[in-house]
């Protein structure tokens, strides 16, 4: 089924010029290589802002420091509000124009505003680091009116902070151009107000989409049989409005090749919309596991698409080993299928099948310890 939606993604990749980098490290003047690059800018970015020579050169190609007065004051201001040197370096690298603004007039009032509406210092730092461009937006024309309007919609400053955390640009975009029309579209088709607020709070990026694209997603969901009054409709909006058409078409092809029928794919999406966000590789890996180890037919898994969202290494494999072990000891009710075994919440699973049988079958504890160790190492790698 085609998806008539397109999403424009802008990815910014900054690649350093290796030759220029090496010459700078060896003392060559950047101006001899490119007259548009300022010695002062490169030096300041390195010595005062903590950028690497390569990063400083990249920034200096697009931005020039004419005087260090505002820049020094800006760095001092961020330090006084609790940002670390690494955080400041990241802010400067991503939005160097902040160094040229008058910090007392252009930056500090915005920081104080966020503190006045309930942000903690830690929350403010997180907001700045998430999107430094928010500090270039007008306080009176964008930040304050957007925050107040969002608070009137979502109900509290805390909910607004959650929405902004999920989509930092929300504080400076044109709410009247997308968010409000999209909310009206949902009301007009019968989506309950609490569901609309849920979407705006948890998935604000999606409700900020171009209204034409948003409406296309809504219409497609209705054609596929989604009930606007159910949570699944909101989940479907989140998935559809964020997918490229090419990605949507490719996912359908992946499931077709795994012998899912058109109706099974549609049904799976209605039950668990996030099945369309699972990577192709993961889908194939999990399907192969279940068809080989459990001897499940593709239709069985198609009826339980939530299983595709589970981590193979952290959940499916260790629980499979524990399930087989307990089954061999006749400790698991044979009527309990492995699919049910997988869906049990983690806390209940640990209590019921790990702690409860640890003394009788010590291997279950070893399997679970291995799982935790695997998670710890993966977290270190990330």
Coordinates of C-alpha atoms in Angstrom, one line a residue:
X1 CA 0.0 0.0 0.0
X2 CA 1.6 3.3 -1.0
X3 CA 2.2 6.1 1.4
X4 CA 1.8 9.5 -0.1
X5 CA 4.1 11.2 2.3
X6 CA 7.5 12.6 2.1
X7 CA 9.8 13.8 4.9
X8 CA 12.6 16.1 4.3
X9 CA 15.6 15.3 6.4
X10 CA 18.5 17.6 6.7
X11 CA 21.7 16.0 7.8
X12 CA 24.7 18.2 8.5
X13 CA 28.1 16.4 8.2
X14 CA 31.2 18.5 8.9
X15 CA 34.3 17.0 7.4
X16 CA 37.6 18.5 8.2
X17 CA 40.2 19.3 5.5
X18 CA 43.0 17.1 6.5
X19 CA 45.7 19.0 4.7
X20 CA 44.6 22.3 6.2
X21 CA 44.4 20.7 9.6
X22 CA 47.9 19.4 9.4
X23 CA 49.3 22.7 8.2
X24 CA 47.6 24.5 11.1
X25 CA 49.0 22.1 13.6
X26 CA 52.5 22.8 12.1
X27 CA 52.1 26.6 12.5
X28 CA 51.0 27.6 9.0
X29 CA 48.7 30.6 8.9
X30 CA 45.2 29.7 7.7
X31 CA 45.0 33.0 5.8
X32 CA 47.7 31.7 3.5
X33 CA 45.4 28.8 2.6
X34 CA 42.1 30.7 2.5
X35 CA 42.0 34.5 3.0
X36 CA 38.4 34.3 4.2
X37 CA 39.4 32.4 7.4
X38 CA 40.3 34.7 10.3
X39 CA 43.4 33.9 12.4
X40 CA 41.6 35.5 15.4
X41 CA 38.5 33.3 14.9
X42 CA 40.4 30.1 14.7
X43 CA 42.7 30.9 17.6
X44 CA 39.7 31.9 19.8
X45 CA 37.7 28.9 19.0
X46 CA 40.6 26.6 19.9
X47 CA 41.9 28.4 23.0
X48 CA 38.8 29.9 24.5
X49 CA 36.0 27.6 23.3
X50 CA 37.8 24.2 23.3
X51 CA 37.2 23.3 19.7
X52 CA 39.7 21.1 18.0
X53 CA 41.8 22.7 15.2
X54 CA 39.8 20.8 12.6
X55 CA 36.5 21.9 14.1
X56 CA 37.7 25.5 14.5
X57 CA 38.7 25.7 10.9
X58 CA 35.3 24.3 9.8
X59 CA 33.5 26.9 11.9
X60 CA 35.7 29.7 10.8
X61 CA 34.9 29.1 7.1
X62 CA 31.4 30.3 7.9
X63 CA 31.7 32.6 10.9
X64 CA 34.1 35.3 11.9
X65 CA 34.8 36.8 15.3
X66 CA 35.4 40.6 14.9
X67 CA 35.7 41.3 18.6
X68 CA 36.1 39.0 21.6
X69 CA 34.1 41.1 24.0
X70 CA 30.7 39.6 23.5
X71 CA 32.3 36.2 23.0
X72 CA 34.1 36.3 26.4
X73 CA 30.9 37.5 28.1
X74 CA 28.8 34.7 26.5
X75 CA 31.2 32.0 27.6
X76 CA 31.2 33.4 31.1
X77 CA 27.4 33.5 31.1
X78 CA 27.1 29.9 30.2
X79 CA 29.6 28.9 32.8
X80 CA 27.7 30.9 35.4
X81 CA 24.5 28.9 34.6
X82 CA 26.3 25.6 35.1
X83 CA 27.4 24.4 31.7
X84 CA 30.6 22.4 31.6
X85 CA 33.4 23.2 29.2
X86 CA 32.5 20.2 27.0
X87 CA 28.9 21.4 26.8
X88 CA 30.0 25.0 26.0
X89 CA 32.3 23.7 23.3
X90 CA 29.4 21.7 21.8
X91 CA 27.1 24.8 21.9
X92 CA 29.6 27.0 20.2
X93 CA 30.4 24.4 17.5
X94 CA 26.7 24.0 16.6
X95 CA 25.7 27.7 16.8
X96 CA 28.8 29.9 16.7
X97 CA 26.8 33.0 16.0
X98 CA 25.9 33.1 19.7
X99 CA 29.4 34.4 20.3
X100 CA 28.6 37.6 18.4
X101 CA 25.4 38.4 20.3
X102 CA 25.2 40.7 23.4
X103 CA 24.7 38.1 26.1
X104 CA 23.2 40.5 28.7
X105 CA 20.5 41.7 26.2
X106 CA 20.0 38.7 23.9
X107 CA 20.8 35.5 25.9
X108 CA 20.4 36.0 29.7
X109 CA 16.7 37.1 29.5
X110 CA 15.9 33.8 27.7
X111 CA 17.7 31.8 30.3
X112 CA 16.0 33.6 33.1
X113 CA 12.6 33.1 31.4
X114 CA 13.0 29.3 31.3
X115 CA 14.0 29.3 35.0
X116 CA 11.0 31.5 35.8
X117 CA 8.5 29.0 34.2
X118 CA 9.8 26.1 36.2
X119 CA 12.9 24.8 34.5
X120 CA 15.6 23.5 36.9
X121 CA 19.2 24.4 36.2
X122 CA 19.8 20.9 35.0
X123 CA 16.7 21.1 32.7
X124 CA 17.8 24.4 31.4
X125 CA 21.3 23.1 30.5
X126 CA 19.7 20.1 28.8
X127 CA 17.5 22.4 26.7
X128 CA 20.4 24.6 25.7
X129 CA 22.5 21.6 24.7
X130 CA 19.6 19.9 22.8
X131 CA 19.2 22.8 20.4
X132 CA 21.4 25.9 20.9
X133 CA 19.5 27.6 18.1
X134 CA 16.7 28.3 20.6
X135 CA 18.9 30.9 22.1
X136 CA 18.9 32.9 18.8
X137 CA 15.1 33.0 18.7
X138 CA 13.3 36.2 19.9
X139 CA 12.1 36.0 23.5
X140 CA 9.1 38.3 23.0
X141 CA 8.1 37.2 19.5
X142 CA 8.7 33.4 19.7
X143 CA 9.8 31.9 23.0
X144 CA 7.4 33.5 25.5
X145 CA 4.2 33.4 23.3
X146 CA 4.9 29.8 22.2
X147 CA 5.5 28.7 25.8
X148 CA 2.3 30.4 27.0
X149 CA 0.2 29.0 24.1
X150 CA 1.6 25.5 24.6
X151 CA 0.8 25.7 28.3
X152 CA -2.8 26.7 27.5
X153 CA -3.1 23.7 25.2
X154 CA -1.2 21.0 27.2
X155 CA -2.3 22.2 30.7
X156 CA 0.9 22.8 32.6
X157 CA 4.5 24.1 32.3
X158 CA 5.7 20.7 33.1
X159 CA 3.9 19.2 30.1
X160 CA 5.3 22.0 27.9
X161 CA 8.8 21.1 29.1
X162 CA 8.2 17.4 28.2
X163 CA 7.0 18.4 24.7
X164 CA 10.0 20.7 24.2
X165 CA 12.3 18.0 25.4
X166 CA 10.8 15.7 22.7
X167 CA 11.1 18.4 20.0
X168 CA 13.3 21.3 21.1
X169 CA 12.3 23.4 18.0
X170 CA 8.8 23.5 19.3
X171 CA 9.5 26.6 21.3
X172 CA 10.4 28.7 18.2
X173 CA 8.2 27.3 15.3
X174 CA 5.0 28.8 14.0
X175 CA 2.3 27.0 16.0
X176 CA -0.5 28.6 14.1
X177 CA 0.9 27.3 10.8
X178 CA 1.0 23.6 11.6
X179 CA 0.3 22.5 15.2
X180 CA -3.1 24.2 15.6
X181 CA -4.4 23.2 12.2
X182 CA -3.3 19.6 12.8
X183 CA -5.0 19.5 16.2
X184 CA -8.2 20.8 14.6
X185 CA -8.0 18.0 12.0
X186 CA -7.9 15.4 14.7
X187 CA -10.8 17.0 16.6
X188 CA -12.9 17.1 13.4
X189 CA -12.6 13.3 12.9
X190 CA -13.4 12.5 16.5
X191 CA -10.0 12.0 18.2
X192 CA -10.5 12.5 22.0
X193 CA -8.9 15.7 23.4
X194 CA -6.7 13.7 25.8
X195 CA -5.3 11.7 22.8
X196 CA -4.6 14.9 21.0
X197 CA -2.7 16.3 24.0
X198 CA -0.9 13.0 24.3
X199 CA 0.3 13.3 20.7
X200 CA 1.3 16.9 21.2
X201 CA 3.2 16.1 24.4
X202 CA 4.9 12.8 23.5
X203 CA 5.3 13.2 19.7
X204 CA 5.3 17.0 19.1
X205 CA 7.5 16.7 16.0
X206 CA 4.7 14.7 14.2
X207 CA 1.9 17.1 15.1
X208 CA 4.2 19.9 13.8
X209 CA 4.3 18.4 10.3
X210 CA 3.1 20.3 7.2
X211 CA -0.7 20.1 7.4
X212 CA -1.0 18.7 3.9
X213 CA 1.3 15.8 4.8
X214 CA -0.4 15.4 8.2
X215 CA -3.8 15.2 6.5
X216 CA -2.6 12.5 4.1
X217 CA -1.4 10.4 7.0
X218 CA -4.8 10.8 8.8
X219 CA -6.7 9.8 5.6
X220 CA -4.5 6.8 5.1
X221 CA -5.0 5.6 8.6
X222 CA -8.8 5.9 8.2
X223 CA -8.7 3.9 5.0
X224 CA -6.7 1.2 6.8
X225 CA -9.4 0.9 9.4
X226 CA -7.9 2.7 12.4
X227 CA -10.3 3.9 15.0
X228 CA -9.7 7.6 15.8
X229 CA -10.8 7.1 19.4
X230 CA -8.1 4.5 20.1
X231 CA -4.5 5.1 21.2
X232 CA -3.3 3.0 18.2
X233 CA -4.5 5.9 15.9
X234 CA -2.1 8.3 17.7
X235 CA 0.7 5.7 17.4
X236 CA -0.2 5.4 13.7
X237 CA 0.1 9.1 13.2
X238 CA 3.5 9.1 14.9
X239 CA 4.8 6.4 12.6
X240 CA 3.2 7.5 9.3
X241 CA 4.0 11.2 9.5
X242 CA 7.6 10.4 10.2
X243 CA 8.2 7.8 7.5
X244 CA 9.6 8.3 4.0
X245 CA 7.4 6.8 1.3
X246 CA 10.4 4.7 0.1
X247 CA 10.8 3.3 3.7
X248 CA 7.2 2.5 4.0
X249 CA 7.2 0.7 0.6
X250 CA 10.3 -1.2 1.5
X251 CA 8.9 -2.4 4.8
X252 CA 5.9 -3.8 3.0
X253 CA 8.2 -5.6 0.6
X254 CA 10.2 -7.1 3.5
X255 CA 7.1 -8.5 5.1
X256 CA 5.8 -9.8 1.8
X257 CA 9.1 -11.7 1.3
X258 CA 8.6 -13.2 4.7
X259 CA 5.3 -14.6 3.4
X260 CA 3.0 -12.1 5.1
X261 CA -0.2 -11.4 3.1
X262 CA -1.3 -7.9 2.4
X263 CA -4.1 -8.2 5.0
X264 CA -1.7 -9.6 7.6
X265 CA 0.7 -6.6 7.0
X266 CA -2.2 -4.2 7.4
X267 CA -3.5 -6.0 10.5
X268 CA -0.1 -6.0 12.0
X269 CA 0.3 -2.3 11.5
X270 CA -3.1 -1.6 13.0
X271 CA -2.2 -3.7 16.1
X272 CA 1.3 -2.4 16.5
X273 CA 2.2 0.6 14.2
X274 CA 5.8 0.5 15.4
X275 CA 6.4 -2.7 13.5
X276 CA 7.0 -0.4 10.5
X277 CA 10.0 1.2 12.3
X278 CA 11.8 -2.0 13.0
X279 CA 15.0 -2.3 10.9
X280 CA 14.9 -4.7 8.0
X281 CA 17.8 -6.7 9.5
X282 CA 16.1 -7.1 12.8
X283 CA 12.8 -8.2 11.2
X284 CA 14.6 -10.9 9.3
X285 CA 16.7 -12.0 12.3
X286 CA 13.7 -12.3 14.6
X287 CA 11.5 -14.0 12.0
X288 CA 14.3 -16.5 11.3
X289 CA 14.7 -17.3 15.0
X290 CA 11.0 -17.9 15.5
X291 CA 10.4 -20.0 12.4
X292 CA 13.5 -22.1 13.1
X293 CA 13.5 -22.4 16.9
X294 CA 9.8 -22.2 17.6
X295 CA 8.6 -23.6 14.3
X296 CA 6.1 -20.8 14.1
X297 CA 4.3 -20.0 10.8
X298 CA 4.7 -16.5 9.5
X299 CA 1.0 -15.9 10.1
X300 CA 1.5 -16.6 13.8
X301 CA 4.0 -13.9 14.2
X302 CA 2.0 -11.5 11.9
X303 CA -0.8 -11.8 14.5
X304 CA 1.7 -10.8 17.2
X305 CA 3.7 -7.9 15.7
X306 CA 4.7 -6.5 19.0
X307 CA 7.3 -9.3 19.3
X308 CA 9.3 -7.7 16.5
X309 CA 10.0 -4.7 18.7
X310 CA 11.7 -6.8 21.4
X311 CA 15.5 -6.9 21.6
X312 CA 16.8 -10.2 20.3
X313 CA 19.9 -10.2 22.5
X314 CA 18.5 -8.6 25.7
X315 CA 15.0 -10.2 25.7
X316 CA 14.1 -12.9 23.2
X317 CA 17.2 -15.0 23.4
X318 CA 17.7 -15.1 27.3
X319 CA 14.0 -15.6 27.8
X320 CA 14.0 -18.4 25.3
X321 CA 16.8 -20.1 27.2
X322 CA 15.0 -19.7 30.5
X323 CA 11.8 -20.9 29.0
X324 CA 13.3 -24.1 27.6
X325 CA 15.2 -24.7 30.9
X326 CA 12.1 -24.4 33.0
X327 CA 10.1 -26.4 30.5
X328 CA 12.6 -29.2 30.7
X329 CA 12.2 -29.3 34.5
X330 CA 8.4 -29.3 34.1
X331 CA 8.3 -26.0 36.0
X332 CA 6.5 -24.0 33.3
X333 CA 2.8 -24.7 32.5
X334 CA 2.9 -26.2 29.0
X335 CA -0.2 -24.2 28.2
X336 CA 1.9 -21.1 28.6
X337 CA 3.2 -20.3 25.1
X338 CA 6.5 -18.6 24.5
X339 CA 4.8 -15.6 23.0
X340 CA 3.0 -15.0 26.4
X341 CA 6.3 -15.7 28.2
X342 CA 7.9 -12.9 26.1
X343 CA 5.2 -10.3 26.8
X344 CA 5.3 -10.6 30.6
X345 CA 6.6 -7.3 32.0
X346 CA 10.3 -7.4 33.2
X347 CA 9.7 -6.9 36.9
X348 CA 7.1 -9.6 37.0
X349 CA 9.3 -11.9 34.9
X350 CA 12.2 -11.5 37.2
X351 CA 10.1 -12.2 40.3
X352 CA 8.1 -15.1 38.8
X353 CA 10.7 -16.9 36.7
X354 CA 14.2 -15.9 37.9
X355 CA 14.0 -15.2 41.7
X356 CA 11.3 -17.8 42.2
X357 CA 13.4 -20.6 40.6
X358 CA 16.9 -19.4 41.4
X359 CA 17.5 -21.9 44.2
X360 CA 15.8 -24.8 42.4
X361 CA 17.4 -24.2 39.0
X362 CA 20.5 -22.0 39.5
X363 CA 21.1 -21.8 35.7
X364 CA 18.2 -19.3 35.4
X365 CA 20.1 -16.8 37.5
X366 CA 23.3 -17.4 35.4
X367 CA 21.4 -16.8 32.2
X368 CA 19.9 -13.6 33.6
X369 CA 23.2 -12.4 34.9
X370 CA 24.7 -12.9 31.5
X371 CA 21.9 -10.8 30.0
X372 CA 22.6 -8.0 32.5
X373 CA 26.3 -8.1 31.7
X374 CA 25.6 -7.9 28.0
X375 CA 23.4 -4.8 28.6
X376 CA 26.1 -3.2 30.7
X377 CA 28.7 -3.6 28.0
X378 CA 26.4 -2.4 25.3
X379 CA 25.6 0.7 27.3
X380 CA 29.4 1.3 27.7
X381 CA 29.9 1.0 24.0
X382 CA 27.1 3.5 23.3

